PDB file of C-alpha atoms in Angstrom:
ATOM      1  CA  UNK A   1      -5.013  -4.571  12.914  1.00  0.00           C
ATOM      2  CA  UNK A   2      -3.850  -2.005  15.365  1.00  0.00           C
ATOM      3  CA  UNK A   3      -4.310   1.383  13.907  1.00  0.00           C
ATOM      4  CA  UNK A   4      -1.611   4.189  14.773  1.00  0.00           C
ATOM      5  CA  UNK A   5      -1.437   7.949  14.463  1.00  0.00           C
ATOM      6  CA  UNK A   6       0.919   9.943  12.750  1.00  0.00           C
ATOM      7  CA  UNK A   7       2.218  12.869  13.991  1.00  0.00           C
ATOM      8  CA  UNK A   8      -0.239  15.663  14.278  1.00  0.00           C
ATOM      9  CA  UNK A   9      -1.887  18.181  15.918  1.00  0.00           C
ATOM     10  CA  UNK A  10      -6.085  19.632  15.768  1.00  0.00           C
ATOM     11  CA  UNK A  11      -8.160  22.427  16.506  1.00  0.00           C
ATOM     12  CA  UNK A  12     -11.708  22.612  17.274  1.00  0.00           C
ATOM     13  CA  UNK A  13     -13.126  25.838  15.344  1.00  0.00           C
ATOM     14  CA  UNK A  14     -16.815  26.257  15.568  1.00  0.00           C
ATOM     15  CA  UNK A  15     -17.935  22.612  13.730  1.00  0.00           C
ATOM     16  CA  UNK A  16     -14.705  22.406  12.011  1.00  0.00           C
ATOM     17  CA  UNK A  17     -11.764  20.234  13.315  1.00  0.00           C
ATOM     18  CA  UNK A  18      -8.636  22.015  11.889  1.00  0.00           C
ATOM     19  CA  UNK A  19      -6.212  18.896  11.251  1.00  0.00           C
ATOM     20  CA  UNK A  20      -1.986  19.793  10.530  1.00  0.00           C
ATOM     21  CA  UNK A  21       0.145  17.197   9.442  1.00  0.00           C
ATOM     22  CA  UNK A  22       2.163  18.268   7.348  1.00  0.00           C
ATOM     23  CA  UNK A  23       3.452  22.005   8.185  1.00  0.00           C
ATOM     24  CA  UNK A  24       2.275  22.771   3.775  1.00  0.00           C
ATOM     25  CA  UNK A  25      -1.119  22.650   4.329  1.00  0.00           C
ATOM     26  CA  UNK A  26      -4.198  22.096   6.931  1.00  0.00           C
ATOM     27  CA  UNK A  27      -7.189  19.566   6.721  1.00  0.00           C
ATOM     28  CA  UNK A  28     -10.506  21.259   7.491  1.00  0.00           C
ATOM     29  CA  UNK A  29     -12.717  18.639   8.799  1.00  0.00           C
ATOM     30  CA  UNK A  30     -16.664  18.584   9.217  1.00  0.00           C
ATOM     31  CA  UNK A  31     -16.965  17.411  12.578  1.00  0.00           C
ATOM     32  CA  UNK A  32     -20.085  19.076  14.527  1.00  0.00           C
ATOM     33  CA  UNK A  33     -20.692  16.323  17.076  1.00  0.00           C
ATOM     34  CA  UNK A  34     -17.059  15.982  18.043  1.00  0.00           C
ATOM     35  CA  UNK A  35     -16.797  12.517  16.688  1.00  0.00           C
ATOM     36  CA  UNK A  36     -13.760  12.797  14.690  1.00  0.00           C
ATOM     37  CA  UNK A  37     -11.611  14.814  17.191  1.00  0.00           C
ATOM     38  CA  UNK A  38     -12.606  12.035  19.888  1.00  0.00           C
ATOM     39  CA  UNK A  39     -10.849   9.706  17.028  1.00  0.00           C
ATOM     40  CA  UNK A  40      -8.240  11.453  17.039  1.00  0.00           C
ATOM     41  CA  UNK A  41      -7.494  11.913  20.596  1.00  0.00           C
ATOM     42  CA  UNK A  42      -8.485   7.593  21.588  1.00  0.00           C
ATOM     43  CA  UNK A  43      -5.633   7.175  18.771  1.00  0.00           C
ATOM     44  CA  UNK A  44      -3.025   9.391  20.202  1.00  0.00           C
ATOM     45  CA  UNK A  45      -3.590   7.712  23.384  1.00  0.00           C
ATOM     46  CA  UNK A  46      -2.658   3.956  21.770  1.00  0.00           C
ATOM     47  CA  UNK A  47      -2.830   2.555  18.503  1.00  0.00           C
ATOM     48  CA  UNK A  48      -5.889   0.067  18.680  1.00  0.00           C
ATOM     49  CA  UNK A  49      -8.008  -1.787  16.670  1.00  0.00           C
ATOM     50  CA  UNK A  50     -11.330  -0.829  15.263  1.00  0.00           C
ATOM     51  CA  UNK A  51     -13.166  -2.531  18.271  1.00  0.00           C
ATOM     52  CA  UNK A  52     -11.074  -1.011  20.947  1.00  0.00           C
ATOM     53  CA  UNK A  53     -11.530   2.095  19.529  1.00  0.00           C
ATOM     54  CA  UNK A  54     -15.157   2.263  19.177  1.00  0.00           C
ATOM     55  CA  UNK A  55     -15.141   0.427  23.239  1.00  0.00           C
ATOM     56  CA  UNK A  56     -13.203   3.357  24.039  1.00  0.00           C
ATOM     57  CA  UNK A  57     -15.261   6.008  22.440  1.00  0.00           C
ATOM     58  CA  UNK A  58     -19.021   4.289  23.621  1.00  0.00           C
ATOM     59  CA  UNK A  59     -17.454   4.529  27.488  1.00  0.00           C
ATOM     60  CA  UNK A  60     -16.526   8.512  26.424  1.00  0.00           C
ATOM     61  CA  UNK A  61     -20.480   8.938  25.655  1.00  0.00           C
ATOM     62  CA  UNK A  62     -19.749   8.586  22.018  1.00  0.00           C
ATOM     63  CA  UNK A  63     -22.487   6.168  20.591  1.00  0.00           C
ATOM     64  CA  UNK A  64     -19.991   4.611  17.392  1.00  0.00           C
ATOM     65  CA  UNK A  65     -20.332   0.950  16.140  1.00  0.00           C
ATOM     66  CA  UNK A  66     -17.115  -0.813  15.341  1.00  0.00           C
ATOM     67  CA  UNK A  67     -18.593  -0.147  11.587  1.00  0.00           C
ATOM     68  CA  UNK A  68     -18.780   3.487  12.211  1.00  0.00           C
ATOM     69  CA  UNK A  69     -14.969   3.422  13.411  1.00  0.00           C
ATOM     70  CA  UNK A  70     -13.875   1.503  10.168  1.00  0.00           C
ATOM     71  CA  UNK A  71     -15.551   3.752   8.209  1.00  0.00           C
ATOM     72  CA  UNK A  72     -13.601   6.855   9.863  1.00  0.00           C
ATOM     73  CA  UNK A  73     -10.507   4.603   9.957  1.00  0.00           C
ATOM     74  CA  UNK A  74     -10.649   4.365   6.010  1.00  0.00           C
ATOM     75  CA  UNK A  75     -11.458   8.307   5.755  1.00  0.00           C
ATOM     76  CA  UNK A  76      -8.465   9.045   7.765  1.00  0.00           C
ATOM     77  CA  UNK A  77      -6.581   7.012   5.660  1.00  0.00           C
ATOM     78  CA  UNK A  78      -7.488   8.006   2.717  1.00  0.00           C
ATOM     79  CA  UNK A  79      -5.898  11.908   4.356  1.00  0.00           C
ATOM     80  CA  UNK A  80      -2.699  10.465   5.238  1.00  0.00           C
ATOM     81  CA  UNK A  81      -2.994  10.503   8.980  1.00  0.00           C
ATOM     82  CA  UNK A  82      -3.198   7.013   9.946  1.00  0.00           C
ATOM     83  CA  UNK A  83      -1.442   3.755   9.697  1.00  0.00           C
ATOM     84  CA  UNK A  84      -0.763  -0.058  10.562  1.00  0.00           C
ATOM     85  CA  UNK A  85       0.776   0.389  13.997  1.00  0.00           C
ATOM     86  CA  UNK A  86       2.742  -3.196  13.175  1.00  0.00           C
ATOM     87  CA  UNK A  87       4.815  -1.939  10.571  1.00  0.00           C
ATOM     88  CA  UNK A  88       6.256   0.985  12.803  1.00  0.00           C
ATOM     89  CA  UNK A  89       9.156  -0.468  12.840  1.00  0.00           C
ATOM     90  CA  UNK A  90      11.661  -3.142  11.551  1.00  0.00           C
ATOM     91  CA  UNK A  91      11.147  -5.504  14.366  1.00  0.00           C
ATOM     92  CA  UNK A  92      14.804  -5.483  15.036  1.00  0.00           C
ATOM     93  CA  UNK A  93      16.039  -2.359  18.148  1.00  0.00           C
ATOM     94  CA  UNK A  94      19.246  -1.971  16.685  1.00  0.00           C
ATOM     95  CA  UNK A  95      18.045  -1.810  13.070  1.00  0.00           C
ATOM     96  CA  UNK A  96      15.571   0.339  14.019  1.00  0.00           C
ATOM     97  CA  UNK A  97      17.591   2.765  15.666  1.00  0.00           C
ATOM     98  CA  UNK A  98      19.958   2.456  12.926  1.00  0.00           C
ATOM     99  CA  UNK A  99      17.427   3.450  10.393  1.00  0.00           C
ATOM    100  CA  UNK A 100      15.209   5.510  12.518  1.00  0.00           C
ATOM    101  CA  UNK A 101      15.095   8.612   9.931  1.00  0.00           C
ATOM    102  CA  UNK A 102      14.672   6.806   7.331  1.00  0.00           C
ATOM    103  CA  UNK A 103      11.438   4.909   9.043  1.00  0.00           C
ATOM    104  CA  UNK A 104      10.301   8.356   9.875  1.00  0.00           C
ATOM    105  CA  UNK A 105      10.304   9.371   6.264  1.00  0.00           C
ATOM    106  CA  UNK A 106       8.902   6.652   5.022  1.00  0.00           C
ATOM    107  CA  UNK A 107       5.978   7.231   7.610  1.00  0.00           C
ATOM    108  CA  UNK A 108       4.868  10.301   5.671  1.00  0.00           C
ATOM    109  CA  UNK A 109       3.666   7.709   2.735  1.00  0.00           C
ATOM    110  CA  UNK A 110       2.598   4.752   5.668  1.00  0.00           C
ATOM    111  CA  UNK A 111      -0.886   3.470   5.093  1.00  0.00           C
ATOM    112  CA  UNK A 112      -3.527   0.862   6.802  1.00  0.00           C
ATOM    113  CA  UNK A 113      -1.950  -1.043   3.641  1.00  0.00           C
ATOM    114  CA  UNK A 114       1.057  -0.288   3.511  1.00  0.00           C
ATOM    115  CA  UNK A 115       3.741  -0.175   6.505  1.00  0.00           C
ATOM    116  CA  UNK A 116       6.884   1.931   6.222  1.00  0.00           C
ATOM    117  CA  UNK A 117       9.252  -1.398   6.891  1.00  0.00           C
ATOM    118  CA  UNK A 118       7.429  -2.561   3.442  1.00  0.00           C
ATOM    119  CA  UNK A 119       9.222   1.039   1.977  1.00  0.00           C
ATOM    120  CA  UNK A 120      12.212   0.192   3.730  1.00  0.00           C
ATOM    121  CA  UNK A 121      13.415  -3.420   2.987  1.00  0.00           C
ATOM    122  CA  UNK A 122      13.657  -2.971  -0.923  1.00  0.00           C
ATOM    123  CA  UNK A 123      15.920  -0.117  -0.377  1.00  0.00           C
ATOM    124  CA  UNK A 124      18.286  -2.010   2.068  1.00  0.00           C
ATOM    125  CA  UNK A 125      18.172  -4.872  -0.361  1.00  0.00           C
ATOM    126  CA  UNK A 126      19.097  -2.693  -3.558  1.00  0.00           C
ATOM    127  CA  UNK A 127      22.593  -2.053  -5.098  1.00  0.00           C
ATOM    128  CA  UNK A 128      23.062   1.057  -5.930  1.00  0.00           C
ATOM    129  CA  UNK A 129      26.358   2.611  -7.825  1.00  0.00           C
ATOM    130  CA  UNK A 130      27.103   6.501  -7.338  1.00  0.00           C
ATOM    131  CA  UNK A 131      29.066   8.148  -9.761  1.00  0.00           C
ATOM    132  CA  UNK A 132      30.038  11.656  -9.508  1.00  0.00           C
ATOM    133  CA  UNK A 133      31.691  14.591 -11.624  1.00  0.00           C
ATOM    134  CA  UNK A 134      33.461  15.593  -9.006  1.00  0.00           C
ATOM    135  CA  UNK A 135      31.198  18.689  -7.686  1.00  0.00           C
ATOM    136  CA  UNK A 136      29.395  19.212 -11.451  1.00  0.00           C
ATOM    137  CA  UNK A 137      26.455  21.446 -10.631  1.00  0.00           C
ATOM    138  CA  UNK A 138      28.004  22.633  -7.618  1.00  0.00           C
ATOM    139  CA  UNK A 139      28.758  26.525  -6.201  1.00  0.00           C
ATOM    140  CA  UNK A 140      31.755  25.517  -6.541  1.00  0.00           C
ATOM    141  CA  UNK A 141      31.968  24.337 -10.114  1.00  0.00           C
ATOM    142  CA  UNK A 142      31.141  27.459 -11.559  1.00  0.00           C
ATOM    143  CA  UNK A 143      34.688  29.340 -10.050  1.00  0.00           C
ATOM    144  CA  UNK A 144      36.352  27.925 -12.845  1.00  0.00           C
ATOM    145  CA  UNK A 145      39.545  30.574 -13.361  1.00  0.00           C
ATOM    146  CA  UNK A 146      38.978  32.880 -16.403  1.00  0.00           C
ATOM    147  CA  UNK A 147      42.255  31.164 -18.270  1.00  0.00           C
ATOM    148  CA  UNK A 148      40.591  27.343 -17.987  1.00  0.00           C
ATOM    149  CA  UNK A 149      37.412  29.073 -19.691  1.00  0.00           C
ATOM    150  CA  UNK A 150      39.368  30.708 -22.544  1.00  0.00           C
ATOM    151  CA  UNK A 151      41.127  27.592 -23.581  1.00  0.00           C
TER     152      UNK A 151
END
């Protein structure tokens, strides 16, 4: 499996990586030899497998077995910040530009195990009746004229 970043951006501070995915909060990582933030910056390059990566990292100096990788793979996981580059998308250009913000939202809950097209098919395939009270709950349901009130 070909392993993809999410959107994020990281800081070096002292032998903390500062991780921000999600503008609510920040990640503080452990990460005194660099390790993780040469992760990070082999996966924003390309999504790649566990393999690649850890080719990738031993040519940067970085001595990690493909074991090593999986094991950060599944960490990074576990936070959120990666997923399954394959399910990106809906396989289809004109879907996928169709539904492109709703793929992006759904990438805020992608995993390793679970794509966002898996978040997005049920939806498309569900039927779905909207009824409304005509602006209920509203601003604008609350100017009722003092007469209507009184009655």
């Amino acid at each position: 499996m070909r392993v993809a970043l999410k959107e994020c951006e990281w800081e070096t501070i002292g032998a903390d990586l500062l991780v921000i995915f999600d503008a609510r909060e920040a990640i503080t990582l452990d990460d005194p030899d660099g390790h993780v933030a040469a992760l990070l910056t082999e996966l924003r390059r390309a999504p790649q497998t566990a393999a690649e990566l850890s080719g990738s990292l031993q040519r940067r100096g970085i001595p990690l077995s493909e074991e090593d990788v999986s094991g950060g793979l599944s960490g990074l996981d576990s936070l959120g910040l990666v997923e399954d580059a394959g399910g990106r998308t809906l396989g289809d250009p004109d879907e996928d530009e169709r539904h492109f913000s709703n793929l992006s939202f759904y990438g805020t809950y992608a995993s390793l195990e679970r794509r966002r097209a898996a978040f997005h098919r049920p939806m498309s395939q569900a039927h779905v009746l909207v009824l409304g009270v005509g602006g209920g709950g509203s601003s604008s349901s609350s100017a009722w004229p003092a007469s209507a009130s009184a009655r």
